[in-house]
Short mmCIF file of C-alpha atoms in Angstrom, two decimals:
data_model
loop_
_atom_site.label_atom_id
_atom_site.label_comp_id
_atom_site.label_asym_id
_atom_site.label_seq_id
_atom_site.Cartn_x
_atom_site.Cartn_y
_atom_site.Cartn_z
CA MET A 1 0.03 0.00 0.25
CA ARG A 2 1.58 3.43 -0.74
CA ALA A 3 0.25 7.06 -0.81
CA GLU A 4 -2.49 6.71 -3.53
CA ASP A 5 -4.30 4.24 -1.54
CA GLY A 6 -3.19 4.37 2.07
CA ASP A 7 -3.00 6.82 5.03
CA VAL A 8 -1.16 9.73 3.14
CA ALA A 9 -0.98 11.60 6.70
CA LEU A 10 1.00 8.56 8.20
CA GLU A 11 3.11 8.27 5.32
CA THR A 12 4.39 11.93 5.33
CA LEU A 13 4.55 12.00 8.76
CA PHE A 14 7.60 9.87 8.68
CA LEU A 15 9.17 11.39 5.42
CA PRO A 16 11.80 13.71 7.31
CA PHE A 17 13.17 10.44 9.07
CA ILE A 18 13.37 8.52 5.66
CA ASP A 19 15.11 11.42 3.48
CA GLY A 20 17.20 12.25 6.44
CA SER A 21 15.93 15.81 7.09
CA ILE A 22 15.94 14.88 11.14
CA ALA A 23 17.21 11.84 12.64
CA TRP A 24 15.35 9.42 14.59
CA PRO A 25 16.65 9.21 18.18
CA SER A 26 19.32 6.92 19.12
CA SER A 27 18.06 6.70 22.91
CA GLY A 28 15.09 7.84 24.99
CA GLY A 29 12.50 6.34 22.65
CA ALA A 30 9.52 8.36 21.01
CA LEU A 31 6.01 8.99 21.50
CA PHE A 32 3.38 8.82 18.90
CA LEU A 33 0.35 10.65 19.86
CA ARG A 34 -2.98 10.05 18.36
CA ALA A 35 -1.25 6.96 16.61
CA ARG A 36 -2.45 5.09 13.71
CA ASP A 37 -1.06 1.69 12.31
CA GLY A 38 -0.03 1.29 8.81
CA TRP A 39 2.87 0.17 6.69
CA PRO A 40 5.13 3.49 7.31
CA LEU A 41 5.22 2.11 10.97
CA HIS A 42 6.72 -1.27 9.63
CA GLN A 43 9.23 -0.01 6.89
CA ARG A 44 11.91 0.05 9.11
CA ALA A 45 12.71 -0.50 12.73
CA TRP A 46 11.67 2.74 14.60
CA PRO A 47 13.61 2.20 18.14
CA GLY A 48 12.01 2.89 21.26
CA LEU A 49 8.55 3.89 19.67
CA ARG A 50 5.47 3.75 21.80
CA CYS A 51 2.15 4.50 20.56
CA GLU A 52 -0.89 6.44 22.41
CA GLN A 53 -4.72 6.38 21.00
CA SER A 54 -8.19 6.78 22.42
CA PHE A 55 -10.26 5.54 19.60
CA ARG A 56 -10.38 1.81 20.52
CA PRO A 57 -10.32 0.13 16.96
CA ALA A 58 -7.49 2.28 16.15
CA ALA A 59 -5.66 1.01 19.40
CA ASP A 60 -6.52 -2.39 18.62
CA ALA A 61 -5.09 -2.43 15.23
CA LEU A 62 -1.85 -1.07 16.63
CA GLU A 63 -1.94 -3.68 19.60
CA ARG A 64 -2.40 -6.37 16.70
CA SER A 65 0.77 -5.05 14.76
CA GLY A 66 2.74 -5.57 17.72
CA LEU A 67 3.31 -1.88 18.54
CA PRO A 68 3.33 -1.21 22.17
CA LEU A 69 0.67 1.37 23.64
CA ALA A 70 1.86 3.98 26.14
CA ASP A 71 0.19 4.64 29.23
CA GLU A 72 -1.95 7.84 29.14
CA ASP A 73 -0.96 9.03 32.76
CA ASP A 74 2.76 8.55 31.92
CA THR A 75 4.29 11.87 31.98
CA SER A 76 8.10 11.08 31.27
CA ARG A 77 10.01 12.91 28.75
CA VAL A 78 10.99 11.70 25.51
CA PRO A 79 13.36 13.03 22.91
CA LEU A 80 11.01 12.69 20.08
CA VAL A 81 7.26 13.33 20.08
CA LEU A 82 5.08 12.44 16.83
CA VAL A 83 1.65 13.94 16.42
CA LEU A 84 -1.25 13.02 13.89
CA PRO A 85 -3.63 16.05 15.14
CA PRO A 86 -7.47 15.86 15.12
CA ARG A 87 -9.28 18.42 12.83
CA GLN A 88 -11.20 19.94 15.85
CA ARG A 89 -8.70 22.83 16.74
CA ASP A 90 -9.50 23.18 20.30
CA GLU A 91 -8.72 19.41 20.83
CA ALA A 92 -5.20 19.80 18.26
CA ARG A 93 -3.75 22.68 20.21
CA ALA A 94 -4.31 20.94 23.45
CA LEU A 95 -2.52 18.01 21.79
CA PHE A 96 0.37 20.36 20.65
CA ALA A 97 0.59 21.57 24.26
CA ARG A 98 0.69 18.20 25.56
CA ALA A 99 3.36 16.99 23.00
CA LEU A 100 5.73 19.90 24.30
CA ALA A 101 5.20 19.12 27.77
CA ARG A 102 6.13 15.53 26.75
CA CYS A 103 9.40 16.66 24.80
CA ALA A 104 12.52 16.09 26.32
CA PRO A 105 15.12 19.22 26.38
CA GLY A 106 16.85 19.20 22.89
CA GLY A 107 13.85 17.12 21.45
CA ARG A 108 11.73 17.84 18.74
CA VAL A 109 7.82 17.71 17.82
CA VAL A 110 6.79 16.30 14.43
CA ALA A 111 3.44 16.82 13.39
CA CYS A 112 1.38 15.96 9.87
CA LEU A 113 -2.04 17.02 8.62
CA PRO A 114 -3.59 16.84 5.19
CA ASN A 115 -3.75 20.01 3.31
CA ASN A 116 -7.58 20.10 3.23
CA GLU A 117 -7.87 19.39 7.16
CA GLY A 118 -5.94 22.58 8.06
CA ALA A 119 -2.27 21.66 7.59
CA LYS A 120 -1.25 25.53 7.51
CA SER A 121 -3.29 26.37 10.48
CA GLY A 122 -1.81 23.53 12.29
CA GLU A 123 1.68 24.32 11.13
CA ALA A 124 1.13 27.86 12.51
CA ASP A 125 -0.20 26.75 15.74
CA LEU A 126 2.58 24.65 16.50
CA SER A 127 5.14 27.72 15.75
CA ARG A 128 2.80 30.02 18.01
CA ILE A 129 4.14 27.90 20.87
CA ALA A 130 7.15 26.27 19.88
CA GLY A 131 8.95 29.00 17.87
CA ALA A 132 10.15 28.30 14.24
CA VAL A 133 9.31 25.20 12.38
CA SER A 134 10.41 23.37 9.20
CA SER A 135 8.28 21.64 6.72
CA LEU A 136 7.74 19.91 3.76
CA SER A 137 4.84 19.04 1.38
CA LYS A 138 3.96 15.81 -0.38
CA ASN A 139 0.84 13.56 -0.96
CA LYS A 140 -1.25 16.59 -0.49
CA CYS A 141 -0.39 16.79 3.19
CA ARG A 142 2.23 19.06 5.32
CA VAL A 143 4.79 17.69 7.80
CA PHE A 144 6.40 20.31 10.25
CA TRP A 145 8.40 20.06 12.94
CA THR A 146 10.25 22.26 15.56
CA ALA A 147 13.91 23.07 16.15
CA PRO A 148 15.62 21.22 19.25
CA LEU A 149 13.14 22.40 21.92
CA ASP A 150 13.81 23.52 25.62
CA GLY A 151 10.49 24.02 26.73
CA PRO A 152 7.85 26.25 24.86
CA ALA A 153 8.73 29.26 23.11
CA ASP A 154 5.51 30.97 24.72
CA ALA A 155 4.66 28.93 28.03
CA ALA A 156 1.50 31.26 28.63
CA LEU A 157 0.35 30.30 25.71
CA ALA A 158 1.25 26.47 25.94
CA ALA A 159 -0.28 26.73 29.17
CA GLN A 160 -3.63 28.15 28.09
CA TRP A 161 -3.80 25.76 25.18
CA ALA A 162 -3.13 22.64 27.67
CA GLN A 163 -6.56 23.18 29.02
CA ALA A 164 -8.29 23.91 25.73
CA ASP A 165 -9.98 20.65 25.33
CA ALA A 166 -10.89 20.38 28.99
CA PRO A 167 -14.39 19.23 29.91
CA ARG A 168 -16.83 21.87 30.27
CA PRO A 169 -20.41 22.13 30.98
CA ILE A 170 -23.03 22.11 27.70
CA ALA A 171 -26.96 21.50 27.47
CA ASP A 172 -27.68 24.47 30.22
CA GLY A 173 -25.28 22.68 32.76
CA ARG A 174 -26.65 19.20 32.80
CA PHE A 175 -23.76 17.14 30.79
CA LEU A 176 -19.90 17.57 30.58
CA SER A 177 -18.43 17.52 27.46
CA ARG A 178 -15.29 18.63 25.60
CA PRO A 179 -13.95 19.50 21.98
CA GLY A 180 -13.36 16.50 19.57
CA VAL A 181 -16.12 13.93 21.12
CA PHE A 182 -19.14 13.81 18.66
CA ALA A 183 -21.30 16.89 18.79
CA TRP A 184 -19.34 18.09 21.60
CA ASP A 185 -20.98 21.42 22.28
CA ARG A 186 -24.48 20.50 21.99
CA VAL A 187 -27.25 17.84 22.00
CA ASP A 188 -26.94 16.00 18.87
CA ALA A 189 -30.25 16.56 16.84
CA ALA A 190 -30.94 12.81 15.75
CA SER A 191 -30.20 11.74 19.40
CA ARG A 192 -32.55 14.23 20.62
CA LEU A 193 -35.12 12.90 18.02
CA LEU A 194 -35.07 9.41 19.26
CA ALA A 195 -35.01 10.29 22.68
CA GLU A 196 -38.43 12.27 22.23
CA HIS A 197 -39.84 9.22 20.91
CA LEU A 198 -38.74 6.47 23.43
CA PRO A 199 -41.72 4.73 24.79
CA HIS A 200 -41.92 4.79 28.69
CA ASP A 201 -42.55 1.19 28.83
CA LEU A 202 -39.07 0.01 28.04
CA ALA A 203 -37.58 -2.30 30.72
CA GLY A 204 -35.02 -4.66 31.93
CA ARG A 205 -31.38 -4.70 30.75
CA ALA A 206 -30.54 -2.14 28.30
CA ALA A 207 -27.53 -1.04 26.28
CA ASP A 208 -26.21 1.95 24.38
CA LEU A 209 -24.21 1.34 21.45
CA GLY A 210 -22.04 4.09 20.48
CA ALA A 211 -22.98 5.96 23.81
CA GLY A 212 -20.80 8.92 23.27
CA TYR A 213 -20.91 11.24 26.60
CA GLY A 214 -24.14 9.62 27.75
CA TYR A 215 -26.90 11.88 26.48
CA LEU A 216 -29.14 8.76 24.88
CA ALA A 217 -28.51 6.45 27.97
CA SER A 218 -29.49 9.23 30.54
CA GLU A 219 -32.66 10.09 28.58
CA LEU A 220 -33.37 6.41 28.73
CA LEU A 221 -33.02 6.45 32.29
CA THR A 222 -34.86 9.51 32.99
CA ARG A 223 -37.87 8.60 30.72
CA CYS A 224 -38.42 4.58 31.75
CA ALA A 225 -38.39 3.51 35.01
CA GLY A 226 -38.55 -0.01 34.16
CA ILE A 227 -34.85 0.01 33.27
CA ARG A 228 -32.42 -1.52 35.71
CA ALA A 229 -29.29 -1.60 34.14
CA VAL A 230 -27.59 0.12 31.13
CA ASP A 231 -24.31 -0.84 29.56
CA LEU A 232 -22.40 1.76 27.74
CA TYR A 233 -20.11 1.06 24.79
CA GLU A 234 -18.29 3.30 23.49
CA ALA A 235 -15.03 3.68 20.94
CA GLU A 236 -13.69 7.02 22.00
CA ARG A 237 -12.44 6.87 25.50
CA ARG A 238 -12.43 10.66 26.13
CA ALA A 239 -16.28 10.44 25.25
CA LEU A 240 -16.95 7.35 27.75
CA ASP A 241 -14.76 9.18 30.39
CA LEU A 242 -17.32 11.96 30.19
CA ALA A 243 -20.31 9.41 30.43
CA ARG A 244 -19.22 8.16 33.91
CA THR A 245 -19.68 11.58 35.22
CA ASN A 246 -22.83 12.50 33.46
CA LEU A 247 -24.81 9.18 34.57
CA ALA A 248 -23.21 9.16 38.02
CA SER A 249 -26.60 10.49 39.60
CA PHE A 250 -28.14 7.09 38.26
CA ALA A 251 -25.72 4.97 40.06
CA ASP A 252 -27.85 4.48 43.37
CA ARG A 253 -30.85 3.38 41.12
CA VAL A 254 -29.54 1.19 38.42
CA ALA A 255 -26.30 -0.87 37.38
CA LEU A 256 -24.02 1.05 34.97
CA GLN A 257 -21.17 -0.59 33.15
CA PHE A 258 -18.90 1.55 30.75
CA HIS A 259 -17.10 -0.32 28.09
CA TRP A 260 -14.35 1.01 25.83
CA TYR A 261 -15.03 -1.08 23.03
CA ASP A 262 -15.46 -1.35 19.60
CA VAL A 263 -18.84 -2.43 18.85
CA THR A 264 -18.17 -3.85 15.31
CA ARG A 265 -16.14 -6.85 17.04
CA GLY A 266 -19.78 -7.88 18.56
CA LEU A 267 -21.15 -8.57 21.93
CA ASP A 268 -21.63 -10.97 24.59
CA GLY A 269 -24.45 -9.30 26.17
CA ASP A 270 -28.34 -10.35 26.75
CA TYR A 271 -30.10 -7.56 26.48
CA ASP A 272 -34.22 -6.39 26.45
CA VAL A 273 -33.37 -2.97 24.93
CA ILE A 274 -30.64 -1.35 22.74
CA VAL A 275 -30.81 2.10 21.78
CA CYS A 276 -28.28 3.33 19.26
CA ASN A 277 -27.33 6.15 17.09
CA PRO A 278 -24.66 4.31 15.17
CA PRO A 279 -21.67 6.19 13.93
CA PHE A 280 -21.39 6.37 9.99
CA HIS A 281 -17.73 7.91 9.79
CA ALA A 282 -14.82 6.25 11.11
CA GLN A 283 -11.62 8.82 11.33
CA GLY A 284 -11.95 9.76 8.02
CA ARG A 285 -14.44 11.93 6.29
CA GLY A 286 -16.10 9.67 3.89
CA ASP A 287 -19.70 8.04 4.61
CA ARG A 288 -19.20 4.69 6.12
CA PRO A 289 -22.85 2.89 6.34
CA ASP A 290 -21.24 -0.66 6.57
CA ILE A 291 -20.34 0.44 10.61
CA GLY A 292 -23.95 1.18 11.01
CA ARG A 293 -25.08 -2.04 9.48
CA ARG A 294 -22.74 -3.84 11.60
CA PHE A 295 -24.19 -2.39 14.70
CA ILE A 296 -27.58 -3.29 13.48
CA ALA A 297 -26.35 -7.05 13.03
CA VAL A 298 -24.37 -6.82 16.36
CA ALA A 299 -27.63 -5.34 18.43
CA ALA A 300 -29.79 -8.13 16.69
CA GLN A 301 -27.21 -10.73 18.19
CA ALA A 302 -27.36 -9.28 21.64
CA LEU A 303 -31.08 -8.61 22.17
CA ARG A 304 -33.12 -11.42 23.91
CA PRO A 305 -36.34 -12.81 21.88
CA GLY A 306 -38.79 -10.13 21.90
CA GLY A 307 -35.95 -7.60 22.61
CA ARG A 308 -36.20 -4.06 21.08
CA LEU A 309 -33.99 -1.85 19.23
CA TRP A 310 -34.61 1.73 19.02
CA LEU A 311 -32.45 3.34 16.50
CA VAL A 312 -31.93 6.81 14.87
CA ALA A 313 -29.97 7.42 11.61
CA ASN A 314 -29.65 9.86 8.82
CA ARG A 315 -32.54 9.06 6.58
CA HIS A 316 -30.30 8.85 3.30
CA LEU A 317 -28.42 5.99 5.14
CA PRO A 318 -29.56 2.27 3.57
CA TYR A 319 -30.11 0.54 6.92
CA GLU A 320 -33.66 -1.25 5.86
CA SER A 321 -32.25 -4.22 4.41
CA GLU A 322 -29.94 -4.76 7.33
CA LEU A 323 -32.83 -4.35 9.51
CA GLY A 324 -35.32 -6.59 7.69
CA ALA A 325 -32.48 -9.27 7.60
CA HIS A 326 -32.12 -9.49 11.19
CA PHE A 327 -35.94 -8.60 12.80
CA PRO A 328 -39.13 -9.49 12.05
CA ARG A 329 -40.71 -6.48 12.88
CA VAL A 330 -39.71 -3.19 11.74
CA ARG A 331 -41.45 -0.05 11.83
CA THR A 332 -40.54 3.45 10.96
CA VAL A 333 -41.50 5.45 13.96
CA ALA A 334 -40.58 9.25 12.99
CA GLN A 335 -39.08 11.09 10.20
CA GLU A 336 -37.97 14.60 10.82
CA GLY A 337 -35.38 16.86 10.01
CA GLY A 338 -33.20 14.62 7.64
CA PHE A 339 -33.72 11.85 10.75
CA LYS A 340 -35.48 8.47 10.95
CA VAL A 341 -36.17 6.98 13.80
CA VAL A 342 -36.75 2.82 13.69
CA GLU A 343 -37.90 0.60 16.16
CA ALA A 344 -37.03 -3.04 15.33
CA VAL A 345 -38.21 -6.29 17.69
CA ARG A 346 -36.24 -9.39 17.48
CA ALA A 347 -38.39 -12.61 17.06
#
């Protein structure tokens, strides 16, 4: 796999080491923030490389490839920090600040972004807190790196940016959220529509697939007194940590479990109710309806006979055939604002 059909940002990130623009550290190791697996990580040995990733499918892929995952609580400093910044700018700025904090004296930070995902802005942001950077462009991406560092060039701004993605109240203080998680600064309109149509007679053991910061699970527990347990499954650990806080007030009434987990791998659960606003993107921009279809199949396998799936999705997403293949009873409950709410009952 090469740039034309692979992860071009990952490939471009390693170009300065391949062409000799900068040297890989001979000792002390390297930390890769928001790491993704791919052939550039295996084209040669990268001594001492450790990877950090909060998105479970990507973390699983790194582990399957034999790449060691770093402990996110580790604050040790290393001579090289690699970064694939996210698209959300506050989150990316916080990541740049953390990269500088993890960089040992004399070390470098190296980052890469696609041109159409803010490469110039990312380069400018890193230079604001780290000083002058060098860069090269290839594969419609830009990789940029600092000079050897002795702390941030603007320590006050770096400290400010380190808190740029900190949790904060949203929805009139009802929830905590943070930049970078799905619909981070609001209640998602599709999830709200689903919540408004949840029947009050839902009861028993429930699961929320793709739980985010916990909105749907909170609405389910608020509206349905018969729910006695909820398992929340979420692939993004930053969102799941928020859900723990946002549902803490229900812990004395129901059994809550929080799973940092890739739902597409299947579930061993045995549920009466599943609620779901399935993701239809992975870490890229394109639609991925296959993820939603897999969520439907997994939900069907995890429901008890007579169990009910309540799902919301964009109206254009082709989920009907998957629903029909797994559920004998499927009905569209509502269509509004470009979304559809569906109830499916297992035989």
